[in-house]
Amino acid sequence: MPTWQQLRDVKLSEYTEAADGWGKVSSRANADKDRVDNGMFAKIHDTQKGETADKAGGDVQQLSRNYQYLHTECGLIRTALNGLASELAAPQKKLKQALEDAENLKFTVNPDGTVTYPVQSSVLLPGNNTAHDGAPFPYLPGKAEGIGSADANKGKAEDIAQRIGDAVREATEIDGRYAAALRNLKAEPGLTVSDETLADAAKDTKAMQQAAGRYADDDKIPHGKSPKENADWWNGLTPEQRDEYATLYPASVGALDGIPSAVRDDANRMVLAESKAQYQIELKGIPPEPFPKMVFGGAGVGMLYSDEWIKWDKQYGDRKAHLDSSLAGMNAIEDRFANTGKDGLPEAYLLGFSPEGHGRAIVASGNPDTADHTAVYVPGTTSNLGNIGGNIDRMSSLWRESHAMAPDSTVSTVTWLGYDAPQDIVKDAPFSHYANDGAPAYNKFMEGLEVAQGGPDKSHTTAVGHSYGTTLIGSAARQGTLHADDIVFAGSPGVQVGSAGELDVPKGHVWNEEADGDPVPDIGRWGHGGSQWRLGGGVFLIPSDEVFGANQMATDGHGHSDYWNDHSLSIRNQAAVVTGEYERVQKVD
């Protein structure tokens, strides 16, 4: 427990100066992590092949994890020191004011916090003239008899003693809160940051959230606000405050549409690293699946699930499937980080991430904040975190084709899995609520890009949808402002409206692809097609219908999944729209 003398004499500037030092280490570690992720992997791809490249890649990935851990832990120490200094300022000020009042009144503050005061009488009978705040020492009332009264000074002394005691108790609580959190910030010896270490870092963050909640409160983050409000809040913080909020509440900061993509990327990578560590630890804790799974049940019965397997599956089956799927998606995202520089791919940005439920992931190739051309792709039915890799690959291919189409321009292609996509073609895909529920989040994300870019004219933006993703884009355009210059549909089952003119982009800027042998458009129209009776077009209309009014682009693939084949006519046409090279689009004859 600190004494009032310690509280009086503590130099809070020393805490903030130390915090600055830890902040510099944290920032340096983050910069080094970015250099590893976005530079060293590229050099490996350029210089190494086969097992040598794999080994070097693994070592570099470990180095990135180490820097991630340093960035997080040093950032927490910085926040703790700044928070401690900030919170101690109030009780220290309260104490110094009480001491000043005592001095002005010629009272004496004793080492134990009691206050001695002069009596106002000319005759003093036996007694004492010491006031105390009541804890932890016994109360000793001042007592004086004779001419005059000591009551006035007694009351003032009691008030000063109370204020001194309150200040010390408040400082004690603050000191204990931060000390407990700081004691946990320690790493295991060695150069390898293990899953257990990263998982422990997540616990450290939660502990620091509780310790520093009064200093940097999650409630101060503008949850549920517009991208403009998010950006205004972020821009109103000091650089130090931004670092502290991003370190303490990475999931909340990483989800804020409208703030810089680099900030969201740093925060979400922190969430990804810690989530992956926690998931891998949990997966290791699940006992192996019993063997054999099936046993012979006798003549006329055939094979049956074994009792051991049924028990295991009931306890672990669903959770293991979720862990396996989520980890596959996390690995795919990290693979995209590692592929930076491969075949010219730009830096990747993780603009959204959550492993909960079917998962969320928003991954950009190239920084959309500074891109001349931005495409935001929405995948369709069966999309989830577990299979995000294929959708990321599609946008990597579209980036390469777009970059080749406009080599003097900067391009960003974004995979946006920011909604719960239907997971079953038969049971889920015919229903519209998946699109309607997810559309507001897509609109908000698109608006956030525009805010971060600096306005609607800073980047040419294209909304790209595949399959049920086109239905979501249609719902987004129907429900609000889309913040896009062009729309590209591929394999669309319908977009909830009957004409291109009802979509929130300029006239002539809706584009559609339907490959030979793709069954989804004609099947899906009965659930997601629009109508235009007033225009004489009927109902169940989809973008592939001539009366819908979309530009019909030629394709050279077959079926529902060939729209992003490398070097195909289908992807070249999309790239021409994305880069605004409309004259290079090959349309259906």
Coordinates of C-alpha atoms in Angstrom, one line a residue:
M1 CA 0.0 0.0 0.0
P2 CA 1.5 3.4 -1.0
T3 CA 1.9 6.1 1.6
W4 CA 0.7 9.6 1.2
Q5 CA 4.4 10.7 0.9
Q6 CA 4.9 8.2 -2.0
L7 CA 1.8 9.4 -3.7
R8 CA 2.9 13.0 -3.3
D9 CA 6.4 12.5 -4.6
V10 CA 5.8 10.1 -7.5
K11 CA 6.8 11.6 -10.8
L12 CA 4.1 10.5 -13.2
S13 CA 6.1 11.8 -16.1
E14 CA 8.6 8.9 -15.5
Y15 CA 5.8 6.4 -16.2
T16 CA 4.8 8.2 -19.4
E17 CA 8.4 8.4 -20.5
A18 CA 8.8 4.7 -19.9
A19 CA 5.6 4.1 -21.8
D20 CA 7.0 6.0 -24.7
G21 CA 10.0 3.6 -24.7
W22 CA 7.8 0.5 -24.7
G23 CA 5.6 2.0 -27.4
K24 CA 8.6 2.5 -29.6
V25 CA 9.6 -1.1 -29.2
S26 CA 6.0 -2.2 -29.9
S27 CA 5.9 0.0 -33.1
R28 CA 9.3 -1.3 -34.2
A29 CA 8.2 -4.9 -33.7
N30 CA 5.1 -4.2 -35.8
A31 CA 7.1 -2.6 -38.6
D32 CA 9.5 -5.5 -38.5
K33 CA 6.6 -8.0 -38.7
D34 CA 5.2 -6.1 -41.8
R35 CA 8.7 -6.2 -43.4
V36 CA 8.8 -10.0 -42.8
D37 CA 5.3 -10.6 -44.1
N38 CA 5.5 -8.3 -47.1
G39 CA 9.2 -8.5 -48.0
M40 CA 11.0 -11.6 -46.8
F41 CA 8.4 -14.0 -48.1
A42 CA 8.7 -12.5 -51.6
K43 CA 12.5 -12.9 -51.5
I44 CA 12.1 -16.5 -50.6
H45 CA 9.8 -17.1 -53.6
D46 CA 12.3 -15.4 -55.8
T47 CA 15.4 -17.2 -54.6
Q48 CA 14.4 -20.6 -53.2
K49 CA 12.5 -23.6 -54.4
G50 CA 11.2 -26.9 -53.1
E51 CA 12.1 -28.1 -49.6
T52 CA 14.5 -25.2 -49.1
A53 CA 11.8 -22.7 -49.7
D54 CA 9.4 -24.5 -47.4
K55 CA 11.9 -24.6 -44.6
A56 CA 12.9 -21.0 -45.0
G57 CA 9.2 -20.0 -45.2
G58 CA 8.5 -21.8 -41.9
D59 CA 11.4 -20.0 -40.2
V60 CA 10.2 -16.7 -41.5
Q61 CA 6.6 -17.4 -40.4
Q62 CA 8.0 -18.1 -36.9
L63 CA 9.9 -14.8 -37.0
S64 CA 6.6 -13.1 -37.9
R65 CA 4.9 -14.7 -34.9
N66 CA 7.6 -13.6 -32.6
Y67 CA 7.4 -10.0 -33.8
Q68 CA 3.6 -10.2 -33.5
Y69 CA 4.0 -11.3 -29.9
L70 CA 6.5 -8.5 -29.1
H71 CA 4.2 -5.9 -30.7
T72 CA 1.2 -7.1 -28.5
E73 CA 3.0 -7.5 -25.2
C74 CA 5.1 -4.3 -25.4
G75 CA 2.0 -2.5 -26.5
L76 CA 0.2 -3.8 -23.3
I77 CA 3.1 -2.6 -21.1
R78 CA 2.9 0.9 -22.8
T79 CA -0.8 1.0 -22.1
A80 CA -0.4 -0.1 -18.5
L81 CA 2.2 2.6 -17.8
N82 CA 0.2 5.3 -19.5
G83 CA -3.0 4.2 -17.8
L84 CA -1.3 4.1 -14.4
A85 CA 0.0 7.6 -14.8
S86 CA -3.3 8.9 -16.1
E87 CA -5.4 7.4 -13.3
L88 CA -2.9 8.3 -10.5
A89 CA -3.0 11.9 -11.6
A90 CA -6.5 12.4 -10.0
P91 CA -5.7 11.1 -6.5
Q92 CA -2.3 12.8 -6.5
K93 CA -4.0 16.1 -7.3
K94 CA -6.5 15.5 -4.6
L95 CA -3.7 14.7 -2.1
K96 CA -1.7 17.8 -3.0
Q97 CA -4.7 20.0 -2.7
A98 CA -5.4 18.6 0.8
L99 CA -1.7 19.1 1.8
E100 CA -1.8 22.7 0.5
D101 CA -5.0 23.4 2.5
A102 CA -3.3 22.0 5.6
E103 CA -0.3 24.2 5.1
N104 CA -2.4 27.3 4.6
L105 CA -4.2 26.6 7.9
K106 CA -0.9 25.9 9.7
F107 CA -2.0 22.3 10.3
T108 CA 0.5 19.5 10.5
V109 CA 0.1 16.3 8.4
N110 CA 1.7 13.5 10.3
P111 CA 3.6 10.5 8.7
D112 CA 0.7 8.2 9.4
G113 CA -1.8 10.5 7.7
T114 CA -3.3 12.1 10.8
V115 CA -3.6 15.9 11.0
T116 CA -2.7 18.0 14.0
Y117 CA -4.3 21.4 14.3
P118 CA -3.9 24.4 16.6
V119 CA -6.8 25.0 19.1
Q120 CA -8.5 28.3 19.2
S121 CA -8.6 28.7 23.0
S122 CA -6.2 30.3 25.4
V123 CA -6.5 27.5 27.9
L124 CA -5.9 24.0 26.9
L125 CA -6.9 21.1 29.2
P126 CA -5.7 17.6 28.8
G127 CA -6.6 15.9 25.6
N128 CA -5.2 15.8 22.1
N129 CA -5.7 17.8 18.9
T130 CA -5.2 15.2 16.2
A131 CA -7.8 14.3 13.5
H132 CA -7.8 11.2 11.4
D133 CA -9.9 9.9 8.5
G134 CA -11.0 6.8 10.3
A135 CA -9.0 4.0 8.5
P136 CA -6.9 2.1 9.0
F137 CA -6.0 3.9 12.2
P138 CA -8.4 4.5 15.2
Y139 CA -10.2 7.8 15.2
L140 CA -8.6 10.3 17.8
P141 CA -10.9 13.3 18.3
G142 CA -9.3 16.7 19.0
K143 CA -10.3 17.9 22.4
A144 CA -9.9 21.4 23.9
E145 CA -11.7 23.2 26.7
G146 CA -11.4 26.8 27.9
I147 CA -11.9 30.2 26.4
G148 CA -13.1 29.8 22.8
S149 CA -13.7 26.6 20.8
A150 CA -11.6 24.1 18.9
D151 CA -14.5 22.8 16.8
A152 CA -13.9 24.9 13.7
N153 CA -10.3 23.7 13.2
K154 CA -11.3 20.2 14.3
G155 CA -13.8 20.0 11.4
K156 CA -11.3 21.3 8.9
A157 CA -8.6 18.9 10.1
E158 CA -11.1 16.0 9.9
D159 CA -11.9 17.0 6.3
I160 CA -8.3 17.2 5.3
A161 CA -7.5 13.8 6.9
Q162 CA -10.5 12.3 5.1
R163 CA -9.3 13.6 1.7
I164 CA -5.8 12.4 2.3
G165 CA -7.1 8.9 3.2
D166 CA -9.4 8.9 0.2
A167 CA -6.6 9.8 -2.1
V168 CA -4.3 7.1 -0.7
R169 CA -7.0 4.4 -0.9
E170 CA -7.8 5.4 -4.5
A171 CA -4.1 5.3 -5.5
T172 CA -3.8 1.9 -3.7
E173 CA -6.7 0.4 -5.8
I174 CA -5.2 1.8 -9.0
D175 CA -1.7 0.6 -8.2
G176 CA -3.0 -2.9 -7.3
R177 CA -5.0 -3.2 -10.4
Y178 CA -2.2 -2.4 -12.8
A179 CA 0.4 -4.2 -10.8
A180 CA -1.6 -7.5 -11.1
A181 CA -1.9 -7.1 -14.8
L182 CA 1.8 -6.2 -15.3
R183 CA 3.0 -9.2 -13.3
N184 CA 1.4 -11.5 -15.9
L185 CA 3.2 -9.9 -18.8
K186 CA 6.1 -12.3 -19.0
A187 CA 7.3 -14.6 -21.7
E188 CA 8.8 -18.0 -21.6
P189 CA 12.6 -18.2 -22.4
G190 CA 13.7 -18.9 -25.9
L191 CA 13.2 -17.6 -29.4
T192 CA 10.0 -19.6 -30.2
V193 CA 6.6 -18.1 -29.6
S194 CA 4.4 -21.1 -29.2
D195 CA 0.7 -21.5 -29.4
E196 CA 0.5 -21.5 -25.6
T197 CA 2.5 -18.2 -25.5
L198 CA 0.2 -16.5 -28.1
A199 CA -2.9 -17.8 -26.2
D200 CA -1.5 -16.4 -23.0
A201 CA -1.1 -13.1 -24.8
A202 CA -4.8 -13.1 -25.5
K203 CA -5.4 -13.6 -21.7
D204 CA -3.0 -10.8 -21.0
T205 CA -5.0 -8.5 -23.2
K206 CA -8.2 -9.4 -21.5
A207 CA -6.6 -8.8 -18.1
M208 CA -5.3 -5.4 -19.2
Q209 CA -8.7 -4.5 -20.6
Q210 CA -10.1 -5.0 -17.0
A211 CA -7.2 -3.1 -15.5
A212 CA -7.2 -0.1 -17.9
G213 CA -10.9 0.0 -18.5
R214 CA -11.3 3.4 -16.9
Y215 CA -8.4 4.8 -18.9
A216 CA -9.3 3.3 -22.3
D217 CA -12.9 1.9 -22.3
D218 CA -14.3 -0.3 -25.1
D219 CA -17.5 1.6 -24.7
K220 CA -15.8 4.7 -26.1
I221 CA -15.2 2.9 -29.4
P222 CA -18.1 3.8 -31.7
H223 CA -19.8 0.5 -32.0
G224 CA -22.7 0.5 -34.5
K225 CA -21.9 3.9 -35.8
S226 CA -21.5 5.1 -39.4
P227 CA -18.1 4.9 -41.1
K228 CA -17.9 8.7 -41.0
E229 CA -18.5 8.7 -37.2
N230 CA -15.9 5.9 -36.9
A231 CA -13.4 8.0 -38.8
D232 CA -14.1 11.1 -36.8
W233 CA -13.6 9.3 -33.6
W234 CA -10.3 7.7 -34.8
N235 CA -9.0 11.0 -36.2
G236 CA -9.8 12.7 -32.8
L237 CA -7.4 10.4 -31.0
T238 CA -3.7 11.0 -30.5
P239 CA -1.3 8.6 -32.1
E240 CA -0.6 7.1 -28.7
Q241 CA -4.3 6.6 -28.0
R242 CA -4.8 4.9 -31.4
D243 CA -2.1 2.4 -30.6
E244 CA -3.5 1.8 -27.2
Y245 CA -7.0 1.1 -28.4
A246 CA -5.8 -1.1 -31.2
T247 CA -3.7 -3.1 -28.7
L248 CA -6.4 -3.4 -26.0
Y249 CA -9.4 -4.0 -28.3
P250 CA -8.1 -5.3 -31.6
A251 CA -11.3 -7.1 -32.5
S252 CA -13.3 -3.9 -32.0
V253 CA -10.9 -1.7 -33.9
G254 CA -10.4 -4.2 -36.7
A255 CA -14.2 -4.1 -37.4
L256 CA -14.4 -0.3 -37.7
D257 CA -15.4 0.6 -41.3
G258 CA -14.0 4.0 -42.3
I259 CA -10.7 3.9 -40.5
P260 CA -7.4 3.2 -42.4
S261 CA -7.0 -0.3 -43.8
A262 CA -3.5 -0.5 -42.4
V263 CA -4.9 -0.1 -38.9
R264 CA -7.6 -2.6 -39.4
D265 CA -5.0 -5.1 -40.8
D266 CA -2.7 -4.8 -37.8
A267 CA -5.6 -5.3 -35.4
N268 CA -7.1 -8.2 -37.2
R269 CA -3.8 -10.0 -37.6
M270 CA -3.5 -9.8 -33.9
V271 CA -6.9 -11.4 -33.5
L272 CA -6.1 -14.0 -36.1
A273 CA -2.8 -15.0 -34.5
E274 CA -4.3 -15.4 -31.0
S275 CA -7.4 -17.2 -32.3
K276 CA -5.3 -19.6 -34.3
A277 CA -3.2 -20.4 -31.2
Q278 CA -6.3 -20.9 -29.1
Y279 CA -8.0 -23.2 -31.7
Q280 CA -4.8 -25.3 -32.1
I281 CA -4.5 -25.8 -28.4
E282 CA -8.1 -26.8 -28.1
L283 CA -7.8 -29.2 -31.1
K284 CA -4.8 -30.9 -29.5
G285 CA -6.9 -31.4 -26.4
I286 CA -9.5 -33.5 -28.2
P287 CA -8.8 -37.2 -28.0
P288 CA -8.3 -39.1 -31.3
E289 CA -11.3 -40.4 -33.1
P290 CA -12.0 -44.0 -32.0
F291 CA -11.1 -46.8 -34.4
P292 CA -12.9 -48.5 -35.9
K293 CA -15.7 -46.1 -36.6
M294 CA -18.0 -48.9 -37.9
V295 CA -18.5 -52.4 -36.5
F296 CA -20.3 -55.4 -37.9
G297 CA -23.7 -55.6 -36.2
G298 CA -24.6 -59.1 -37.3
A299 CA -26.4 -60.8 -40.1
G300 CA -29.3 -58.8 -41.4
V301 CA -28.0 -55.7 -39.7
G302 CA -24.8 -54.9 -41.4
M303 CA -22.3 -52.2 -40.3
L304 CA -23.1 -50.0 -37.3
Y305 CA -21.4 -47.1 -35.6
S306 CA -19.4 -48.4 -32.6
D307 CA -20.5 -47.3 -29.1
E308 CA -17.1 -45.7 -28.5
W309 CA -17.3 -43.6 -31.7
I310 CA -20.9 -42.5 -31.0
K311 CA -19.9 -41.3 -27.5
W312 CA -16.8 -39.5 -29.0
D313 CA -18.8 -37.9 -31.8
K314 CA -21.5 -36.6 -29.4
Q315 CA -18.9 -35.0 -27.2
Y316 CA -16.3 -33.8 -29.7
G317 CA -17.6 -34.3 -33.3
D318 CA -19.2 -30.9 -34.1
R319 CA -16.5 -28.9 -32.2
K320 CA -13.7 -30.7 -34.0
A321 CA -15.3 -30.1 -37.4
H322 CA -15.5 -26.4 -36.5
L323 CA -11.9 -26.2 -35.3
D324 CA -10.6 -28.0 -38.4
S325 CA -12.6 -25.9 -40.8
S326 CA -11.7 -22.6 -39.1
L327 CA -8.0 -23.5 -38.9
A328 CA -8.0 -24.3 -42.6
G329 CA -9.3 -20.9 -43.3
M330 CA -6.8 -19.2 -41.0
N331 CA -4.0 -21.1 -42.8
A332 CA -5.4 -20.0 -46.2
I333 CA -5.3 -16.3 -45.0
E334 CA -1.7 -16.7 -43.8
D335 CA -0.8 -18.3 -47.1
R336 CA -2.0 -15.2 -48.8
F337 CA 0.2 -13.1 -46.5
A338 CA 3.1 -15.4 -47.4
N339 CA 2.4 -15.0 -51.2
T340 CA 3.0 -11.3 -51.1
G341 CA 5.4 -10.6 -53.9
K342 CA 4.8 -13.9 -55.7
D343 CA 3.9 -13.2 -59.3
G344 CA 3.8 -9.6 -58.4
L345 CA 1.0 -9.8 -55.8
P346 CA 0.9 -6.7 -53.6
E347 CA 0.6 -6.6 -49.8
A348 CA -2.4 -8.3 -48.3
Y349 CA -4.7 -6.5 -45.8
L350 CA -7.0 -8.3 -43.3
L351 CA -9.9 -6.0 -43.0
G352 CA -12.2 -8.2 -41.0
F353 CA -11.9 -11.5 -39.2
S354 CA -13.8 -13.8 -36.8
P355 CA -13.7 -17.6 -36.4
E356 CA -17.1 -17.7 -34.7
G357 CA -20.0 -19.5 -36.4
H358 CA -19.3 -20.0 -40.1
G359 CA -16.6 -17.4 -39.8
R360 CA -15.9 -14.0 -41.3
A361 CA -12.9 -12.9 -43.4
I362 CA -12.3 -9.8 -45.4
V363 CA -9.0 -9.9 -47.3
A364 CA -7.6 -7.3 -49.7
S365 CA -4.9 -7.7 -52.3
G366 CA -3.5 -4.2 -52.3
N367 CA -4.4 -1.3 -50.1
P368 CA -7.9 -0.1 -51.1
D369 CA -7.4 3.3 -49.3
T370 CA -4.9 4.3 -52.0
A371 CA -6.0 2.2 -55.0
D372 CA -7.1 3.8 -58.3
H373 CA -9.4 0.9 -58.8
T374 CA -11.1 -1.2 -56.2
A375 CA -13.2 -4.4 -56.6
V376 CA -15.1 -5.9 -53.7
Y377 CA -16.2 -9.5 -54.3
V378 CA -19.0 -11.3 -52.5
P379 CA -18.9 -15.1 -52.7
G380 CA -22.0 -17.2 -52.6
T381 CA -23.6 -20.4 -51.3
T382 CA -21.5 -22.7 -49.1
S383 CA -18.9 -19.9 -48.5
N384 CA -17.4 -19.9 -45.0
L385 CA -14.1 -19.4 -43.3
G386 CA -13.0 -23.0 -44.0
N387 CA -13.1 -22.6 -47.8
I388 CA -12.1 -18.9 -47.9
G389 CA -8.8 -19.8 -49.6
G390 CA -10.5 -20.5 -53.0
N391 CA -12.2 -17.1 -52.9
I392 CA -9.0 -15.3 -52.0
D393 CA -7.3 -17.0 -54.9
R394 CA -10.1 -15.7 -57.2
M395 CA -9.4 -12.2 -56.2
S396 CA -5.6 -12.7 -56.5
S397 CA -6.3 -13.8 -60.1
L398 CA -8.5 -10.8 -60.7
W399 CA -5.8 -8.5 -59.3
R400 CA -3.2 -9.9 -61.6
E401 CA -5.4 -9.6 -64.6
S402 CA -6.5 -6.1 -63.6
H403 CA -2.9 -5.0 -63.0
A404 CA -2.0 -6.4 -66.5
M405 CA -4.9 -4.5 -68.0
A406 CA -3.8 -1.2 -66.3
P407 CA -0.2 -1.5 -65.3
D408 CA 0.2 2.2 -64.6
S409 CA -2.7 2.2 -62.1
T410 CA -2.9 0.8 -58.6
V411 CA -5.5 -1.9 -58.0
S412 CA -7.1 -3.5 -54.9
T413 CA -9.3 -6.6 -55.1
V414 CA -11.2 -7.5 -51.9
T415 CA -12.7 -10.8 -50.9
W416 CA -15.7 -9.9 -48.6
L417 CA -17.0 -12.7 -46.6
G418 CA -18.8 -10.4 -44.1
Y419 CA -22.1 -12.3 -43.9
D420 CA -23.6 -15.7 -43.1
A421 CA -23.8 -17.2 -46.6
P422 CA -26.3 -20.1 -47.1
Q423 CA -24.5 -23.3 -46.5
D424 CA -26.8 -25.7 -48.3
I425 CA -27.8 -25.3 -52.0
V426 CA -31.2 -27.0 -51.5
K427 CA -32.1 -26.1 -47.9
D428 CA -30.7 -22.6 -47.6
A429 CA -30.0 -21.0 -51.0
P430 CA -33.6 -20.5 -52.1
F431 CA -34.2 -18.1 -49.2
S432 CA -33.5 -14.3 -49.3
H433 CA -32.9 -13.6 -45.6
Y434 CA -29.2 -14.4 -45.9
A435 CA -28.8 -11.7 -48.5
N436 CA -31.2 -9.2 -46.8
D437 CA -29.4 -9.7 -43.4
G438 CA -25.9 -9.3 -44.9
A439 CA -26.6 -6.4 -47.2
P440 CA -26.4 -3.6 -44.6
A441 CA -22.9 -4.8 -43.6
Y442 CA -21.8 -4.8 -47.2
N443 CA -23.2 -1.3 -47.7
K444 CA -21.4 -0.1 -44.6
F445 CA -18.1 -1.7 -45.7
M446 CA -18.4 0.0 -49.2
E447 CA -19.1 3.3 -47.5
G448 CA -16.2 2.8 -45.2
L449 CA -13.9 2.3 -48.1
E450 CA -15.1 5.6 -49.6
V451 CA -14.5 7.4 -46.3
A452 CA -11.0 5.9 -45.8
Q453 CA -10.2 6.8 -49.5
G454 CA -11.2 10.4 -48.9
G455 CA -14.4 10.7 -51.0
P456 CA -16.4 9.1 -53.8
D457 CA -14.0 10.3 -56.5
K458 CA -10.8 8.9 -55.0
S459 CA -11.2 5.4 -56.4
H460 CA -13.2 3.7 -59.1
T461 CA -15.1 1.0 -57.2
T462 CA -16.7 -2.2 -58.6
A463 CA -19.0 -4.5 -56.7
V464 CA -18.4 -8.1 -57.9
G465 CA -20.7 -11.0 -56.9
H466 CA -20.8 -14.7 -57.7
S467 CA -23.9 -16.9 -57.3
Y468 CA -25.8 -16.0 -54.1
G469 CA -23.3 -13.1 -53.6
T470 CA -25.0 -11.3 -56.5
T471 CA -28.3 -11.6 -54.6
L472 CA -26.7 -9.9 -51.6
I473 CA -25.4 -7.1 -53.8
G474 CA -28.8 -6.7 -55.3
S475 CA -30.3 -6.5 -51.9
A476 CA -27.7 -4.0 -50.8
A477 CA -28.5 -1.8 -53.8
R478 CA -32.2 -2.1 -53.0
Q479 CA -31.8 -1.4 -49.3
G480 CA -29.4 1.6 -49.4
T481 CA -26.7 3.4 -51.2
L482 CA -24.2 1.0 -52.7
H483 CA -21.2 3.3 -53.1
A484 CA -20.0 1.6 -56.3
D485 CA -19.4 2.8 -59.8
D486 CA -19.9 -0.6 -61.5
I487 CA -21.5 -3.9 -60.7
V488 CA -20.3 -7.3 -62.1
F489 CA -22.5 -10.3 -61.7
A490 CA -21.3 -13.9 -62.4
G491 CA -23.7 -16.9 -62.4
S492 CA -26.5 -14.9 -60.8
P493 CA -29.6 -16.6 -59.6
G494 CA -31.3 -13.2 -59.4
V495 CA -30.8 -9.9 -57.6
Q496 CA -34.3 -9.1 -56.2
V497 CA -35.0 -6.4 -58.7
G498 CA -36.2 -6.7 -62.3
S499 CA -34.0 -4.2 -64.1
A500 CA -30.5 -2.8 -64.1
G501 CA -32.0 0.7 -63.6
E502 CA -33.1 -0.2 -60.1
L503 CA -29.5 -0.8 -59.0
D504 CA -27.6 2.0 -57.4
V505 CA -24.9 2.6 -60.1
P506 CA -24.9 4.9 -63.2
K507 CA -26.8 3.8 -66.2
G508 CA -25.0 1.3 -68.4
H509 CA -22.7 0.2 -65.6
V510 CA -24.3 -3.2 -64.7
W511 CA -22.4 -6.1 -66.2
N512 CA -23.3 -9.8 -66.3
E513 CA -21.6 -13.1 -67.1
E514 CA -23.4 -16.4 -67.5
A515 CA -21.2 -19.4 -68.6
D516 CA -22.4 -22.2 -70.8
G517 CA -23.7 -25.1 -68.7
D518 CA -24.2 -22.9 -65.5
P519 CA -27.5 -24.2 -64.1
V520 CA -27.8 -21.7 -61.2
P521 CA -29.3 -18.7 -63.1
D522 CA -32.3 -20.5 -64.4
I523 CA -32.9 -22.5 -61.3
G524 CA -32.4 -19.5 -58.9
R525 CA -34.6 -17.1 -60.8
W526 CA -37.7 -18.6 -59.1
G527 CA -36.5 -17.6 -55.7
H528 CA -34.4 -14.4 -56.3
G529 CA -35.6 -13.0 -59.6
G530 CA -37.2 -9.5 -59.8
S531 CA -40.1 -8.2 -61.6
Q532 CA -40.9 -5.2 -63.9
W533 CA -44.6 -5.5 -64.8
R534 CA -44.8 -1.8 -65.3
L535 CA -42.1 -2.1 -68.0
G536 CA -43.8 -5.1 -69.6
G537 CA -41.1 -7.5 -68.6
G538 CA -42.9 -9.9 -66.3
V539 CA -41.5 -11.6 -63.2
F540 CA -38.6 -13.8 -62.1
L541 CA -36.2 -11.7 -64.1
I542 CA -32.4 -12.1 -63.6
P543 CA -29.4 -10.2 -64.9
S544 CA -28.9 -12.8 -67.8
D545 CA -32.3 -11.8 -69.3
E546 CA -32.0 -9.2 -72.1
V547 CA -35.0 -7.2 -70.8
F548 CA -33.1 -6.8 -67.4
G549 CA -30.8 -4.3 -69.2
A550 CA -27.3 -5.5 -68.1
N551 CA -24.3 -5.5 -70.4
Q552 CA -23.9 -9.2 -71.3
M553 CA -20.2 -10.1 -71.2
A554 CA -18.8 -13.1 -73.1
T555 CA -17.4 -16.0 -71.2
D556 CA -15.2 -19.0 -72.2
G557 CA -15.7 -21.2 -69.1
H558 CA -18.2 -24.0 -68.4
G559 CA -20.5 -24.4 -65.5
H560 CA -20.8 -22.4 -62.3
S561 CA -17.2 -22.0 -61.2
D562 CA -15.0 -21.1 -64.2
Y563 CA -15.5 -17.3 -64.1
W564 CA -12.0 -16.6 -62.5
N565 CA -9.8 -19.1 -64.4
D566 CA -6.4 -17.5 -65.1
H567 CA -6.1 -15.8 -68.4
S568 CA -9.6 -16.6 -69.4
L569 CA -11.9 -14.3 -71.4
S570 CA -14.3 -14.3 -68.4
I571 CA -11.7 -12.8 -66.0
R572 CA -10.3 -10.4 -68.6
N573 CA -13.7 -9.0 -69.1
Q574 CA -14.1 -8.5 -65.4
A575 CA -10.7 -6.8 -65.2
A576 CA -11.7 -4.4 -68.0
V577 CA -14.7 -3.3 -66.0
V578 CA -12.7 -3.1 -62.7
T579 CA -10.1 -0.9 -64.4
G580 CA -12.6 1.2 -66.3
E581 CA -11.3 -0.1 -69.7
Y582 CA -14.9 -0.5 -70.9
E583 CA -14.0 -0.5 -74.6
R584 CA -11.9 -3.6 -74.0
V585 CA -14.9 -5.6 -72.8
Q586 CA -16.0 -8.4 -75.2
K587 CA -19.8 -8.6 -75.1
V588 CA -22.1 -11.4 -76.1
D589 CA -22.8 -11.3 -79.9

